[in-house]
Amino acid sequence: MSVHTRIEGLGARAIAASHAGARLFVIGAKSLRGVFDRDYPKGEVARQMYVVGNKSLLFIAITMGFLGMVMVIQSGHQLNRVTGDLSQLGPQFLKLFIQEFAPTITALMLSTRVGAGIAAEVGSMKVTEQIDALRLSGITPTSYLIAPRLLACLSMGSILTVIAIVIAFTAGGISAWSVFGLNPTAFFDSSMVRTYDIVIGSVKALSYSLAIPIISGFCGLEARGGSEGVGTATTSAVIGSSFAVLLLDFMISGIGLMVFGGGV
Amino acid sequence: MSQVTDTRTAISVQDVSVAFDGTEVLRSLSLSLEQGGRLGILGPAAGGKSVLLKLLVGLVAPDAGRVHILGTDISRGKEKTLMRVRRDVGMLFQNYALFDFMTVGENVAFPLARLGETEDDEIADRVSARLKAVGLAGSEAKMPSELSGGMKKRVGIARATIARPALLLYDEPTAGLDPVTTSKMYELIAADQADTGCTVVAVSSDVGALMNFSTELALVHEGSVRYRGPSHAISKSEDALVRQFVSGDDAGPL
């Protein structure tokens, strides 16, 4: 393959990627507008909240519980080796979880469970012409399908993040007490948590909750062909949402550090 | 809904080209149909028939050319224009496109309920009447997943016609149906047309049934119209490809 052909191929990919980016932006904007248009079935937001929140709860609770225990045990061993002082284990753990781990890990799990679900549902509607039938009835698919999922993710994403913090912190406290004999009053100490941590954690949770349904809905609406197309859309939704979560994490953390100096 | 009261052109497609991923599906295609007309579109598989039908409701945008539907130019794909035109169009999709999260009754009622101009009781009555007309009386509470392919097709026809649109598009209305049901479906479509005076365009690979049903035929091959004229004259076309497609002979250009 000649250099000229390779450059042409790269150029074509770059153009296709920029077109996809533009379409993603349009779908995002239309979905946000759809939140205010409220052109979706009655009770759909509540149904989606159940799908996003209730059905993800056990998955997130178990994962965050184990993560909390593992992180406390690993950190405790390191601290014991270096300083032998475990008094800051609980406060630092809570600070880190509020600002970083709870919103990000929760969002990554929602990307796999909820993102895949949205892409599969919308994608199968696309390949079976149900999306065309909606459009023919004067409905904008972004308003009808993505907007209620967006509202559900926004509300339940934040609630799940709070639940994730509580479960991970509780599980961490129990393992600190059982493995290191650390007094619970020393572990369950929120003195290190600043407003900055809560603000950054909340901004992250909300941003992720916006990105996941928009990217997943976009992947579903881009589905082509039959079941293979739906499979591809689902995979793309998980990869795209997860990537967006990590990118947003990096950007929000960076902006927080630059603007507020890390809240110290 | 809109009743056809004059003889203006219902469909006017002028020099339209459509390409997907660099592959041309429609090539400078032109076609027109008067209001109240009954046009059948024939052609070999993957010849652009379904794309042409979607073009007529703005579900596919033309890369070049003009599309006028019921006197409105929809070529530019402006959402407000499309929404307005689509209120007067009903369509049966090739894959039925029934909403799998709704019951049969909700599916059929959907276009009417969306317009918001009819009372709930009247909608229920019209849904029952439509389902009875397609031979599915009492199926309101069933889910699409409980139906056979032929039944789904009939529900699709009931949904497409319930709002009595001025233009009805049928994509393979009788695929998968037995010959008796096929005749009944075409009789139903013809009766609906006689009742409302709507314009009907039907795409099908069933040459015999479509020739009997349509007053006019168009044969689309590789994105171009190869025949456009009265149904009875298609078998005498000077184009060997058209004659071969209609007769079903092995020998020929196809």
XYZ file of C-alpha atoms in Angstrom:
518
model
C 0.000 0.000 0.000
C 1.459 3.356 -1.051
C 1.991 6.268 1.316
C -0.514 8.253 -0.719
C -3.216 5.579 -0.203
C -2.470 5.397 3.517
C -2.769 9.148 3.913
C -6.019 9.062 1.946
C -7.324 6.308 4.233
C -6.382 8.269 7.346
C -8.040 11.371 5.925
C -11.237 9.451 5.154
C -11.301 8.071 8.702
C -10.742 11.541 10.161
C -13.592 12.952 8.063
C -15.895 10.068 9.068
C -14.968 10.588 12.733
C -15.666 14.322 12.542
C -19.039 13.646 10.886
C -19.883 11.124 13.634
C -18.832 13.714 16.240
C -21.141 16.274 14.655
C -24.037 13.787 14.643
C -23.342 12.916 18.287
C -23.436 16.624 19.163
C -26.760 17.087 17.343
C -28.286 14.040 19.066
C -27.023 15.306 22.436
C -28.538 18.744 21.847
C -31.845 17.283 20.622
C -32.008 14.911 23.603
C -31.499 17.807 26.017
C -34.206 19.768 24.228
C -36.411 16.684 24.431
C -36.152 16.823 28.231
C -38.012 20.152 28.117
C -40.376 19.181 25.252
C -41.625 16.216 27.332
C -42.783 14.375 24.220
C -42.456 10.928 25.761
C -45.045 8.484 27.138
C -46.562 9.080 30.548
C -44.672 7.246 33.288
C -41.712 6.530 30.993
C -39.235 8.454 33.167
C -40.331 6.485 36.257
C -40.012 3.211 34.321
C -36.535 4.141 33.150
C -35.573 5.230 36.679
C -36.522 1.748 37.831
C -34.423 0.190 35.043
C -31.416 2.428 35.686
C -31.646 2.634 39.486
C -33.341 -0.371 41.025
C -32.007 -2.905 38.550
C -28.426 -1.616 38.913
C -28.497 -1.391 42.706
C -27.427 -4.942 43.559
C -24.703 -4.935 40.894
C -23.281 -1.646 42.181
C -23.718 -2.538 45.871
C -21.763 -5.798 45.552
C -19.010 -4.262 43.410
C -18.576 -1.196 45.622
C -18.700 -3.299 48.784
C -15.853 -5.506 47.597
C -13.941 -2.526 46.198
C -14.235 -0.721 49.546
C -12.952 -3.739 51.460
C -10.051 -4.432 49.053
C -8.941 -0.791 48.956
C -8.975 -0.430 52.751
C -7.057 -3.674 53.277
C -4.447 -2.808 50.625
C -4.053 0.787 51.808
C -3.942 -0.342 55.454
C -1.106 -2.778 54.719
C 0.856 -0.059 52.882
C 0.327 2.455 55.693
C 1.328 -0.128 58.305
C 4.516 -0.804 56.369
C 5.399 2.895 55.913
C 4.167 4.775 58.998
C 2.205 2.315 61.128
C -0.411 5.022 61.656
C -3.897 4.101 60.419
C -5.686 7.154 61.837
C -5.971 8.801 58.376
C -7.161 5.622 56.618
C -10.905 6.296 56.943
C -10.890 10.096 56.337
C -8.624 9.826 53.250
C -10.602 6.864 51.934
C -13.862 8.838 52.220
C -12.348 11.914 50.526
C -11.042 9.810 47.644
C -14.294 7.955 47.211
C -16.463 11.094 47.206
C -14.248 12.940 44.735
C -13.077 10.144 42.482
C -13.901 6.490 42.910
C -17.625 6.440 43.705
C -18.805 8.588 40.759
C -16.307 7.115 38.284
C -16.665 3.421 39.154
C -20.457 3.759 39.423
C -20.521 5.415 35.990
C -18.288 2.718 34.480
C -20.678 0.094 35.781
C -23.669 2.025 34.452
C -21.887 2.242 31.076
C -21.813 -1.531 30.864
C -25.271 -2.260 32.240
C -27.396 0.754 31.304
C -25.408 1.943 28.267
C -25.502 -1.484 26.666
C -29.226 -1.733 27.413
C -30.039 1.627 25.835
C -27.985 0.884 22.710
C -29.537 -2.582 22.314
C -33.080 -1.291 22.797
C -32.734 1.716 20.482
C -30.603 -0.260 18.010
C -33.145 -3.052 17.663
C -35.875 -0.442 17.138
C -33.706 1.130 14.436
C -33.060 -2.079 12.497
C -36.722 -3.164 12.697
C -37.858 0.221 11.311
C -39.643 1.174 14.567
C -37.630 4.404 14.645
C -38.878 5.195 11.117
C -42.437 4.453 12.266
C -41.981 6.891 15.169
C -40.675 9.589 12.837
C -43.585 8.982 10.494
C -45.944 9.625 13.416
C -44.329 13.015 13.943
C -42.112 11.937 16.819
C -38.481 12.884 17.255
C -36.751 9.679 18.447
C -34.355 11.656 20.644
C -37.291 13.226 22.520
C -39.301 10.031 22.761
C -36.553 7.524 23.532
C -33.392 9.239 24.761
C -34.800 12.150 26.805
C -36.575 9.944 29.414
C -33.471 7.763 29.722
C -31.377 10.896 30.149
C -33.613 12.136 32.969
C -33.538 8.696 34.598
C -29.732 8.515 34.400
C -29.364 12.051 35.766
C -31.477 11.323 38.823
C -30.534 7.719 39.501
C -26.840 8.189 38.637
C -26.471 10.673 41.489
C -28.479 8.531 43.926
C -26.468 5.419 43.024
C -23.238 7.358 43.560
C -24.332 8.331 47.093
C -25.332 4.713 47.792
C -21.969 3.550 46.409
C -20.127 5.877 48.828
C -22.162 4.644 51.804
C -21.671 0.951 50.929
C -17.945 1.223 50.123
C -17.262 3.301 53.252
C -19.235 0.926 55.476
C -17.584 -2.164 53.971
C -14.174 -0.468 54.301
C -14.851 0.385 57.949
C -15.854 -3.197 58.742
C -12.710 -4.608 57.093
C -10.486 -1.995 58.828
C -11.953 -3.063 62.169
C -11.773 -6.818 61.466
C -8.330 -6.907 59.758
C -6.448 -4.124 61.574
C -8.581 -3.772 64.717
C -9.106 -0.099 63.844
C -11.673 1.638 66.048
C -14.796 2.488 63.947
C -14.905 6.030 65.402
C -11.404 6.612 63.976
C -12.387 5.241 60.567
C -15.810 6.850 60.173
C -14.430 10.374 60.294
C -15.488 12.926 57.675
C -13.195 15.749 58.835
C -11.040 15.571 55.683
C -13.966 16.053 53.293
C -14.140 19.604 51.879
C -16.916 21.284 49.911
C -14.584 21.051 46.907
C -14.646 17.235 47.090
C -18.439 17.149 47.150
C -18.714 19.673 44.291
C -16.203 17.828 42.099
C -17.812 14.459 42.870
C -21.277 15.838 42.058
C -20.107 17.490 38.813
C -18.527 14.206 37.758
C -21.625 12.155 38.596
C -23.882 14.543 36.657
C -21.532 14.757 33.658
C -21.232 10.984 33.424
C -25.007 10.634 33.735
C -25.413 12.990 30.774
C -22.769 11.301 28.638
C -23.843 7.655 29.063
C -27.428 7.849 27.693
C -26.493 10.300 24.923
C -23.561 8.199 23.650
C -25.485 4.944 24.027
C -28.585 6.373 22.352
C -26.407 7.706 19.538
C -24.846 4.261 19.030
C -28.328 2.714 18.946
C -29.599 5.249 16.412
C -26.539 4.581 14.224
C -27.204 0.809 14.168
C -27.490 -0.738 10.702
C -28.353 -4.140 9.328
C -29.787 -6.839 11.563
C -28.793 -8.380 14.864
C -25.108 -7.996 14.021
C -25.642 -4.240 13.735
C -27.334 -4.189 17.144
C -24.397 -6.126 18.611
C -21.925 -3.649 17.132
C -23.973 -0.724 18.472
C -24.019 -2.261 21.945
C -20.260 -2.820 21.973
C -19.651 0.701 20.682
C -21.942 2.107 23.389
C -20.022 0.385 26.190
C -16.630 1.378 24.796
C -17.718 4.934 23.957
C -19.449 5.551 27.295
C -16.564 4.113 29.302
C -14.061 6.172 27.344
C -16.179 9.309 27.835
C -16.369 8.657 31.589
C -12.576 8.382 31.869
C -12.018 11.417 29.643
C -14.506 13.508 31.643
C -12.893 12.291 34.871
C -9.513 13.512 33.660
C -10.909 16.839 32.418
C -13.008 17.649 35.498
C -10.191 16.657 37.881
C -7.724 18.749 35.844
C -10.018 21.792 35.755
C -10.660 21.399 39.501
C -6.941 21.345 40.231
C -6.190 24.298 37.958
C -9.074 26.488 39.083
C -9.410 25.579 42.753
C -5.942 24.176 43.434
C -7.456 20.858 44.458
C -9.523 22.511 47.188
C -6.643 22.367 49.634
C -58.179 13.235 8.308
C -57.392 14.836 4.988
C -59.762 13.798 2.237
C -58.620 14.203 -1.323
C -60.886 16.681 -3.061
C -59.013 17.687 -6.192
C -56.767 16.181 -8.827
C -53.436 17.820 -8.006
C -50.282 15.762 -8.261
C -49.876 13.694 -5.106
C -46.298 12.603 -5.797
C -43.688 14.270 -7.917
C -40.127 12.928 -7.900
C -37.778 14.734 -10.256
C -34.248 13.568 -11.134
C -33.653 12.173 -7.677
C -30.403 10.455 -6.770
C -29.673 8.736 -3.461
C -26.412 7.086 -2.449
C -25.419 5.194 0.692
C -21.717 4.948 1.513
C -20.819 5.852 -2.065
C -23.179 3.284 -3.622
C -25.884 4.863 -5.767
C -29.281 3.375 -4.915
C -31.469 5.739 -6.951
C -30.153 7.303 -10.163
C -31.820 10.421 -11.572
C -35.167 8.787 -10.928
C -38.343 10.629 -11.919
C -41.885 9.561 -11.121
C -45.243 11.229 -10.603
C -48.727 10.210 -9.551
C -52.010 12.075 -9.496
C -54.032 12.253 -6.298
C -56.357 9.289 -5.959
C -54.073 7.158 -8.153
C -53.086 3.572 -7.440
C -49.484 2.863 -8.365
C -47.692 -0.440 -8.010
C -43.907 -0.471 -7.910
C -42.237 -3.652 -9.088
C -38.656 -4.653 -9.504
C -35.929 -7.106 -8.650
C -34.711 -7.276 -5.052
C -32.328 -4.524 -3.892
C -33.333 -2.372 -6.855
C -34.204 0.679 -4.726
C -37.975 0.163 -4.304
C -38.061 0.464 -0.494
C -35.658 3.415 -0.582
C -37.979 5.118 -3.070
C -40.900 4.606 -0.706
C -38.954 6.050 2.252
C -37.915 8.957 0.071
C -41.600 9.823 -0.359
C -41.993 10.476 3.381
C -38.621 12.063 3.977
C -37.208 9.087 5.859
C -34.455 9.131 3.243
C -33.157 12.475 1.967
C -32.255 12.905 -1.718
C -28.657 13.774 -2.594
C -29.944 15.491 -5.731
C -33.312 16.262 -7.279
C -36.690 17.323 -5.957
C -39.486 15.503 -4.139
C -42.951 17.054 -3.832
C -45.559 15.261 -1.744
C -49.162 16.506 -1.656
C -47.977 19.816 -3.017
C -45.142 20.311 -0.528
C -41.444 20.224 -1.347
C -39.806 17.847 1.154
C -36.426 17.682 -0.595
C -34.659 19.871 1.938
C -35.691 17.638 4.814
C -36.823 20.449 7.110
C -38.261 18.814 10.205
C -41.318 21.095 10.468
C -42.235 20.566 6.797
C -41.778 16.809 7.129
C -43.895 16.682 10.289
C -46.704 18.547 8.501
C -46.605 16.313 5.432
C -46.359 13.106 7.462
C -49.663 13.867 9.181
C -51.276 13.049 5.825
C -49.242 9.926 5.089
C -49.649 6.367 6.329
C -47.100 3.656 5.707
C -46.837 -0.082 6.076
C -43.183 -0.973 6.589
C -41.514 -4.014 5.094
C -40.641 -5.374 8.568
C -44.043 -4.331 10.010
C -42.297 -1.900 12.440
C -44.831 -2.596 15.176
C -43.759 -1.073 18.481
C -42.824 -4.123 20.507
C -43.430 -2.340 23.835
C -47.080 -1.616 22.971
C -50.118 -3.874 22.630
C -51.734 -4.428 19.244
C -54.497 -1.970 20.186
C -52.005 0.707 21.230
C -50.033 0.164 18.030
C -53.089 0.632 15.836
C -54.304 3.618 17.861
C -50.896 5.302 17.858
C -51.139 7.533 14.729
C -54.609 8.696 15.737
C -53.692 9.274 19.378
C -50.607 11.244 18.314
C -52.705 13.653 16.273
C -54.659 14.436 19.465
C -57.828 15.310 17.570
C -59.969 12.305 18.479
C -61.669 11.323 21.740
C -60.424 8.164 23.464
C -63.768 6.364 23.023
C -63.810 7.069 19.312
C -60.192 5.902 18.999
C -61.120 2.616 20.712
C -64.083 2.152 18.352
C -61.982 2.837 15.290
C -59.239 0.481 16.486
C -61.817 -2.298 16.916
C -63.278 -1.604 13.480
C -59.845 -1.574 11.810
C -58.782 -4.806 13.491
C -62.059 -6.428 12.463
C -61.493 -5.266 8.888
C -58.078 -6.957 8.749
C -59.443 -10.134 10.320
C -57.977 -9.650 13.783
C -61.060 -8.709 15.804
C -60.484 -8.832 19.556
C -56.674 -8.791 19.339
C -56.290 -5.418 21.049
C -54.653 -6.759 24.204
C -52.138 -9.025 22.470
C -48.473 -8.086 22.200
C -46.786 -8.085 18.750
C -44.513 -10.917 19.902
C -47.585 -13.165 20.185
C -48.470 -12.701 16.500
C -47.345 -14.514 13.358
C -45.654 -12.616 10.523
C -48.875 -12.422 8.530
C -50.832 -11.146 11.534
C -48.190 -8.488 12.182
C -48.514 -7.404 8.574
C -52.275 -7.015 9.002
C -51.822 -5.018 12.220
C -49.387 -2.825 10.280
C -52.046 -2.227 7.620
C -54.598 -1.350 10.316
C -52.150 1.147 11.865
C -51.258 2.710 8.521
C -54.899 3.290 7.574
C -56.563 4.242 10.857
C -56.009 7.991 10.510
C -57.427 7.904 6.955
C -54.372 9.596 5.432
C -54.356 11.204 1.991
C -51.380 9.116 0.872
C -50.822 5.471 1.744
C -47.545 3.677 1.116
C -47.346 -0.092 1.354
C -43.979 -1.816 1.388
C -44.544 -5.483 0.526
C -48.110 -5.550 1.912
C -48.643 -9.234 1.199
C -45.200 -10.795 1.654
C -45.570 -13.913 3.758
C -49.342 -14.084 3.322
C -51.180 -16.964 1.666
C -52.917 -16.312 -1.712
C -56.389 -16.017 -0.173
C -55.269 -13.530 2.480
C -53.280 -11.678 -0.200
C -56.455 -11.182 -2.256
C -58.345 -10.100 0.852
C -55.625 -7.578 1.761
C -55.670 -6.002 -1.678
C -59.486 -5.925 -1.585
C -59.266 -4.160 1.787
C -56.730 -1.634 0.483
C -58.908 -0.994 -2.577
C -62.049 -0.612 -0.425
C -60.242 1.868 1.864
C -59.145 3.836 -1.160
C -62.657 3.895 -2.566
C -63.893 5.109 0.816
C -61.366 7.895 1.386
C -60.164 8.705 -2.126
C -56.580 8.491 -0.943
C -53.555 7.916 -3.170
C -51.974 4.469 -2.888
C -48.456 3.354 -3.700
C -47.620 -0.301 -3.146
C -44.229 -1.928 -3.526
C -44.235 -5.665 -4.058
C -42.400 -8.533 -5.692
C -45.703 -10.333 -6.221
C -46.128 -9.412 -9.897
C -49.527 -11.030 -10.467
C -51.242 -9.610 -7.408
C -49.803 -6.134 -7.956
C -50.828 -6.141 -11.648
C -54.410 -6.985 -10.630
C -54.478 -4.369 -7.875
C -52.753 -1.368 -9.495
C -54.078 0.835 -12.247
C -50.531 1.978 -13.005
C -47.188 0.264 -12.631
C -43.570 1.340 -12.393
C -40.683 -1.084 -12.649
C -37.553 0.052 -10.820
C -34.259 -1.628 -11.616
C -30.837 -0.535 -10.316
C -32.247 2.772 -9.153
C -33.949 3.786 -12.396
C -37.505 3.505 -13.715
C -37.563 0.990 -16.582
C -41.316 0.996 -17.092
C -44.013 3.487 -16.204
C -47.500 3.021 -17.577
C -50.800 1.217 -17.285
C -50.765 -2.167 -15.585
C -52.350 -3.967 -18.511
C -49.613 -2.814 -20.902
C -46.538 -3.871 -18.924
C -46.338 -7.344 -20.446
C -46.190 -5.736 -23.906
C -43.326 -3.400 -22.976
C -40.603 -2.918 -25.587
C -37.968 -3.339 -22.844
C -36.826 -6.982 -22.746
C -35.854 -6.655 -19.066
C -39.380 -5.544 -18.150
C -40.953 -8.372 -20.147
C -38.621 -10.921 -18.550
C -39.361 -9.689 -15.025
C -43.116 -9.817 -15.591
C -43.095 -13.213 -17.291
C -40.552 -14.735 -14.934
C -38.563 -16.350 -17.775
C -35.033 -17.615 -17.111
C -33.681 -16.298 -20.391
C -33.183 -12.569 -20.710
C -31.127 -9.611 -19.542
C -31.859 -10.080 -15.807
